[in-house]
Coordinates of C-alpha atoms in Angstrom, one line a residue:
X1 CA -20.8 24.9 10.6
X2 CA -20.1 21.9 8.4
X3 CA -17.2 19.7 9.4
X4 CA -14.9 18.5 6.7
X5 CA -11.9 16.0 6.8
X6 CA -8.4 16.7 5.5
X7 CA -5.3 14.7 5.1
X8 CA -2.8 16.5 7.4
X9 CA 0.4 14.6 6.8
X10 CA 1.9 11.4 5.5
X11 CA 5.1 9.7 6.4
X12 CA 6.9 6.4 5.7
X13 CA 9.6 4.4 7.5
X14 CA 12.0 3.0 5.0
X15 CA 14.3 0.2 6.4
X16 CA 18.0 0.9 5.8
X17 CA 18.9 -2.5 4.4
X18 CA 18.6 -2.9 0.6
X19 CA 18.7 -6.1 -1.4
X20 CA 19.8 -5.6 -5.0
X21 CA 17.9 -7.3 -7.8
X22 CA 21.0 -9.4 -8.6
X23 CA 21.2 -10.5 -5.0
X24 CA 17.6 -11.6 -5.1
X25 CA 18.2 -13.6 -8.3
X26 CA 21.3 -15.2 -6.9
X27 CA 19.5 -16.3 -3.8
X28 CA 16.6 -17.7 -5.8
X29 CA 19.1 -19.7 -8.0
X30 CA 20.7 -21.1 -4.9
X31 CA 17.4 -22.2 -3.4
X32 CA 15.9 -23.5 -6.7
X33 CA 18.9 -25.1 -8.4
X34 CA 16.6 -27.0 -10.9
X35 CA 14.9 -23.9 -12.1
X36 CA 16.7 -21.9 -14.8
X37 CA 16.7 -18.1 -14.3
X38 CA 18.4 -15.7 -16.7
X39 CA 20.2 -12.8 -15.2
X40 CA 18.2 -9.6 -15.2
X41 CA 14.9 -11.3 -15.6
X42 CA 13.4 -9.5 -12.5
X43 CA 14.5 -6.1 -13.8
X44 CA 13.1 -6.9 -17.3
X45 CA 9.8 -8.3 -16.1
X46 CA 9.1 -5.9 -13.2
X47 CA 11.5 -3.0 -13.4
X48 CA 13.1 -3.8 -10.1
X49 CA 16.5 -2.4 -9.2
X50 CA 16.5 -3.0 -5.4
X51 CA 14.1 -3.6 -2.6
X52 CA 13.9 -2.6 1.1
X53 CA 14.3 -5.3 3.8
X54 CA 13.3 -4.8 7.4
X55 CA 15.5 -6.2 10.2
X56 CA 14.5 -9.7 11.1
X57 CA 13.6 -8.8 14.7
X58 CA 11.1 -6.1 13.7
X59 CA 7.4 -6.9 13.3
X60 CA 4.9 -5.0 11.2
X61 CA 3.9 -3.0 14.3
X62 CA 7.4 -1.8 14.7
X63 CA 7.6 -0.4 11.2
X64 CA 4.2 1.2 11.6
X65 CA 5.3 2.8 14.9
X66 CA 8.5 4.2 13.4
X67 CA 6.4 5.9 10.7
X68 CA 3.7 7.1 13.1
X69 CA 6.2 8.6 15.5
X70 CA 7.8 10.6 12.7
X71 CA 4.3 11.7 11.6
X72 CA 3.3 12.9 15.0
X73 CA 6.6 14.8 15.4
X74 CA 6.6 16.4 12.0
X75 CA 2.9 17.4 12.2
X76 CA 3.2 18.7 15.8
X77 CA 0.5 16.3 16.9
X78 CA 0.6 15.1 20.6
X79 CA -0.2 11.4 20.9
X80 CA -3.0 12.3 23.3
X81 CA -4.7 14.2 20.5
X82 CA -5.3 11.0 18.4
X83 CA -8.9 10.0 18.7
X84 CA -8.8 6.8 16.7
X85 CA -6.0 4.6 15.4
X86 CA -6.4 2.2 12.4
X87 CA -4.0 -0.4 11.2
X88 CA -4.4 -1.3 7.5
X89 CA -1.6 -3.6 6.6
X90 CA -1.9 -6.9 4.8
X91 CA 0.6 -8.6 7.2
X92 CA 0.0 -8.4 10.9
X93 CA 1.9 -9.3 14.1
X94 CA -0.8 -11.9 15.1
X95 CA -4.3 -13.0 14.4
X96 CA -5.6 -11.8 17.8
X97 CA -5.7 -9.2 19.1
X98 CA -5.8 -6.5 16.3
X99 CA -2.3 -5.3 15.4
X100 CA -3.7 -1.8 15.9
X101 CA -3.6 -2.5 19.7
X102 CA 0.1 -3.4 19.4
X103 CA 0.9 -0.3 17.4
X104 CA -1.1 1.9 19.9
X105 CA 0.7 0.4 22.9
X106 CA 4.1 0.9 21.4
X107 CA 3.2 4.4 20.3
X108 CA 1.7 5.4 23.6
X109 CA -1.7 6.3 22.1
X110 CA -4.7 5.9 24.4
X111 CA -7.8 5.8 22.0
X112 CA -10.0 3.3 20.3
X113 CA -8.3 1.1 17.6
X114 CA -9.2 -1.5 15.0
X115 CA -7.6 -3.2 12.0
X116 CA -8.9 -2.7 8.5
X117 CA -7.8 -5.0 5.7
X118 CA -8.4 -5.0 1.9
X119 CA -5.2 -6.2 0.3
X120 CA -3.1 -3.3 -1.2
X121 CA -6.1 -1.0 -1.0
X122 CA -6.1 -1.1 2.9
X123 CA -4.9 2.5 3.3
X124 CA -7.2 3.9 0.7
X125 CA -10.2 2.2 2.4
X126 CA -8.9 3.6 5.7
X127 CA -9.0 7.1 4.3
X128 CA -12.6 6.5 3.3
X129 CA -13.5 5.3 6.8
X130 CA -11.6 8.1 8.5
X131 CA -13.3 10.7 6.3
X132 CA -16.7 9.3 7.2
X133 CA -15.9 9.2 11.0
X134 CA -14.6 12.8 11.0
X135 CA -17.4 14.3 8.9
X136 CA -20.0 12.7 11.2
X137 CA -18.3 14.1 14.3
X138 CA -17.4 10.7 15.7
X139 CA -13.7 11.5 15.9
X140 CA -11.6 14.6 15.1
X141 CA -8.2 13.0 14.4
X142 CA -7.7 9.6 12.9
X143 CA -4.2 8.1 12.6
X144 CA -3.9 5.5 9.8
X145 CA -1.0 3.2 10.1
X146 CA 0.3 0.3 7.9
X147 CA 3.3 -1.9 7.4
X148 CA 4.5 -4.8 5.4
X149 CA 7.3 -7.3 5.8
X150 CA 6.5 -9.0 2.5
X151 CA 10.1 -10.0 1.7
X152 CA 9.7 -12.7 4.4
X153 CA 7.1 -14.3 2.0
X154 CA 9.6 -14.5 -0.8
X155 CA 9.6 -18.0 -2.4
X156 CA 13.2 -19.0 -2.6
X157 CA 12.6 -22.8 -3.1
X158 CA 10.7 -23.7 -6.2
X159 CA 10.9 -27.2 -7.6
X160 CA 8.1 -27.2 -10.2
X161 CA 8.8 -25.1 -13.3
X162 CA 5.1 -24.6 -13.7
X163 CA 5.1 -22.6 -10.4
X164 CA 7.8 -20.1 -11.4
X165 CA 5.5 -17.5 -12.8
X166 CA 3.3 -17.5 -9.8
X167 CA 6.3 -17.4 -7.5
X168 CA 8.4 -14.6 -9.1
X169 CA 6.2 -11.7 -7.9
X170 CA 7.1 -12.6 -4.3
X171 CA 10.7 -11.7 -5.2
X172 CA 9.8 -8.1 -6.1
X173 CA 8.2 -7.1 -2.7
X174 CA 9.6 -4.6 -0.3
X175 CA 9.3 -3.9 3.4
X176 CA 8.0 -0.5 4.8
X177 CA 5.9 1.2 7.4
X178 CA 3.6 4.2 6.8
X179 CA 1.3 6.6 8.6
X180 CA -1.3 9.1 7.4
X181 CA -3.2 11.6 9.6
X182 CA -6.7 12.7 8.9
X183 CA -8.2 15.5 10.9
X184 CA -11.3 17.7 11.1
X185 CA -11.1 20.8 9.1
X186 CA -13.1 24.0 8.4
X187 CA -12.3 23.6 4.7
X188 CA -13.0 20.7 2.4
X189 CA -10.0 18.4 2.3
X190 CA -11.0 14.9 1.3
X191 CA -13.4 15.7 -1.5
X192 CA -14.8 12.3 -2.2
X193 CA -14.0 8.6 -2.7
X194 CA -15.4 5.7 -4.7
X195 CA -14.7 2.0 -4.5
X196 CA -15.5 -1.0 -6.7
X197 CA -15.0 -4.8 -6.5
X198 CA -14.9 -7.8 -8.7
X199 CA -14.8 -10.4 -5.9
X200 CA -15.0 -13.3 -8.4
X201 CA -11.3 -12.6 -9.0
X202 CA -10.1 -13.3 -5.5
X203 CA -8.1 -16.4 -6.5
X204 CA -5.7 -14.5 -8.7
X205 CA -3.4 -13.5 -5.8
X206 CA -3.4 -15.4 -2.5
X207 CA -1.5 -15.9 0.7
X208 CA -3.4 -18.5 2.8
X209 CA -3.9 -18.1 6.5
X210 CA -1.8 -20.6 8.4
X211 CA -4.5 -21.1 11.0
X212 CA -6.9 -22.2 8.2
X213 CA -4.3 -24.7 6.9
X214 CA -3.3 -26.7 10.0
X215 CA -0.8 -24.1 11.1
X216 CA 1.3 -24.4 8.0
X217 CA 2.2 -21.1 6.3
X218 CA 0.7 -20.9 2.9
X219 CA 2.7 -19.8 -0.1
X220 CA 2.3 -16.4 -1.8
X221 CA 1.0 -17.1 -5.3
X222 CA 0.1 -14.5 -7.9
X223 CA -1.2 -15.3 -11.4
X224 CA -0.4 -11.9 -13.0
X225 CA -2.4 -12.3 -16.1
X226 CA -5.4 -13.5 -14.1
X227 CA -5.0 -10.7 -11.7
X228 CA -5.1 -8.0 -14.4
X229 CA -8.1 -9.7 -16.0
X230 CA -9.9 -9.6 -12.6
X231 CA -10.1 -5.8 -13.0
X232 CA -12.4 -6.1 -15.9
X233 CA -14.7 -3.1 -16.1
X234 CA -13.2 -1.3 -13.2
X235 CA -11.1 1.3 -15.2
X236 CA -14.2 2.7 -16.8
X237 CA -15.9 2.9 -13.4
X238 CA -12.9 4.6 -11.8
X239 CA -12.8 7.2 -14.6
X240 CA -16.5 7.7 -14.3
X241 CA -16.2 8.2 -10.5
X242 CA -13.6 11.0 -11.1
X243 CA -16.0 12.7 -13.4
X244 CA -18.9 12.2 -11.0
X245 CA -16.8 13.9 -8.3
X246 CA -16.5 16.9 -10.6
X247 CA -12.8 16.5 -11.5
X248 CA -10.8 16.0 -14.7
X249 CA -7.6 14.0 -14.4
X250 CA -5.8 17.0 -16.0
X251 CA -6.8 19.0 -12.9
X252 CA -4.7 16.9 -10.5
X253 CA -1.5 18.5 -9.2
X254 CA -0.4 15.1 -8.0
X255 CA -1.5 11.6 -9.1
X256 CA -0.7 8.6 -7.0
X257 CA -1.3 5.0 -8.3
X258 CA -0.6 1.7 -6.8
X259 CA 2.7 0.4 -8.0
X260 CA 3.2 -3.4 -7.8
X261 CA 5.6 -3.2 -10.8
X262 CA 6.7 -0.8 -13.5
X263 CA 4.6 -2.4 -16.2
X264 CA 1.5 -2.5 -14.0
X265 CA 2.1 1.1 -13.1
X266 CA 1.9 2.0 -16.8
X267 CA -1.3 -0.1 -17.1
X268 CA -2.8 1.6 -14.1
X269 CA -1.9 5.0 -15.6
X270 CA -3.7 4.0 -18.8
X271 CA -6.7 2.9 -16.9
X272 CA -6.8 6.2 -15.0
X273 CA -6.1 8.2 -18.1
X274 CA -3.0 9.9 -16.9
X275 CA 0.4 10.2 -18.6
X276 CA 3.0 7.9 -16.7
X277 CA 5.5 10.8 -16.7
X278 CA 3.3 12.5 -14.1
X279 CA 3.7 9.7 -11.6
X280 CA 6.4 9.6 -8.9
X281 CA 8.0 6.2 -9.7
X282 CA 8.7 4.4 -6.4
X283 CA 8.7 0.8 -7.4
X284 CA 12.3 0.4 -8.8
X285 CA 14.1 1.5 -5.6
X286 CA 11.7 -0.1 -3.1
X287 CA 9.8 -2.9 -4.7
X288 CA 6.1 -3.6 -4.2
X289 CA 5.5 -2.2 -0.8
X290 CA 1.8 -3.0 -1.1
X291 CA -0.4 -0.9 1.3
X292 CA 2.4 1.6 1.7
X293 CA 2.6 2.5 -1.9
X294 CA 0.2 5.5 -1.8
X295 CA 1.7 6.9 1.5
X296 CA 5.2 6.5 0.0
X297 CA 4.2 8.6 -3.0
X298 CA 2.7 11.3 -0.8
X299 CA 5.7 11.4 1.5
X300 CA 8.1 11.5 -1.5
X301 CA 6.1 14.4 -3.0
X302 CA 6.3 16.3 0.2
X303 CA 10.0 15.8 0.6
X304 CA 10.7 16.7 -3.0
X305 CA 8.6 19.8 -3.0
X306 CA 6.1 18.3 -5.4
X307 CA 3.1 18.7 -3.0
X308 CA 1.9 22.0 -1.5
X309 CA -1.1 23.3 0.4
X310 CA -4.1 23.7 -1.9
X311 CA -2.9 21.1 -4.4
X312 CA -5.5 18.7 -5.8
X313 CA -4.4 15.1 -5.3
X314 CA -5.9 11.9 -6.9
X315 CA -5.1 8.6 -5.3
X316 CA -5.9 5.4 -7.2
X317 CA -5.7 1.9 -5.9
X318 CA -6.0 -1.4 -7.7
X319 CA -5.7 -4.5 -5.4
X320 CA -6.2 -8.2 -5.5
X321 CA -9.6 -9.4 -4.7
X322 CA -10.2 -7.6 -6.9
X323 CA -10.9 -4.0 -5.9
X324 CA -10.4 -0.6 -7.2
X325 CA -10.8 2.8 -5.6
X326 CA -10.1 6.5 -5.9
X327 CA -9.8 9.1 -3.2
X328 CA -9.6 12.8 -4.1
X329 CA -8.4 15.4 -1.7
X330 CA -7.3 19.1 -1.6
X331 CA -4.0 19.1 0.3

């Protein structure tokens, strides 16, 4: 009998603290007194209303564990039944060992683990990996975890006006943890995935490793125009991949796209060929939660009765590097 993989459940852990867009702007003005900032600029440029902020004592592993615990409880999955744990966040507790070990230890999971990283597409790539492992019989249940504490990389102190545009995206990030469970199934669940890369565009969005820079934390810099340009040719490849997998975008009951801002969400919808009204908008109330964006949309759809067994789901990721990918599944 053929073994298939299926996405069983998705959850997120949303920190209780919120930082309003006006509070973000006020703090930036206080830290960068020589840089003029008009009120409402972040809402106008990015569509931000507020962002989620994790407690200062919590690490990425803590947020991931909060989400994973909820997932195991809600799905009725004992921790001992997890065969592989992946951590797919951009930010990590430490360079060594893999943050997946820290998550597993806090969660009480006794199984193989490893980290998987590809900017904001980490979770989508983890779904691709989990699907392959399950279908080949290597593992039956794969727990994908992720977390970001990106608000800690916000650039409050800017002295050079030429750096403002590269610094502003760091003010629109949000903190969150997420978890997705992939399990063996007798019916087709994950129907296929395709990924593409334009690696020549890697310099458009960077956060240098402190260990590669004499232990000095690098600054998050994003050239938004250059980043969009780095996706050259990918939209057509993504749309072609959907057709290759035997699906039309109109067939999807739920479409999830990466949401680093409201304007980029509209651009991504145009690239995919889907009306923006079909997307569950998550950015304005949470900020750019990076790798957690797709799980957040899945969890939101589940809790708002927008996702049901048998629904066809299309998940589309566009991440710095640049990379693009699509994962299609039957819920």
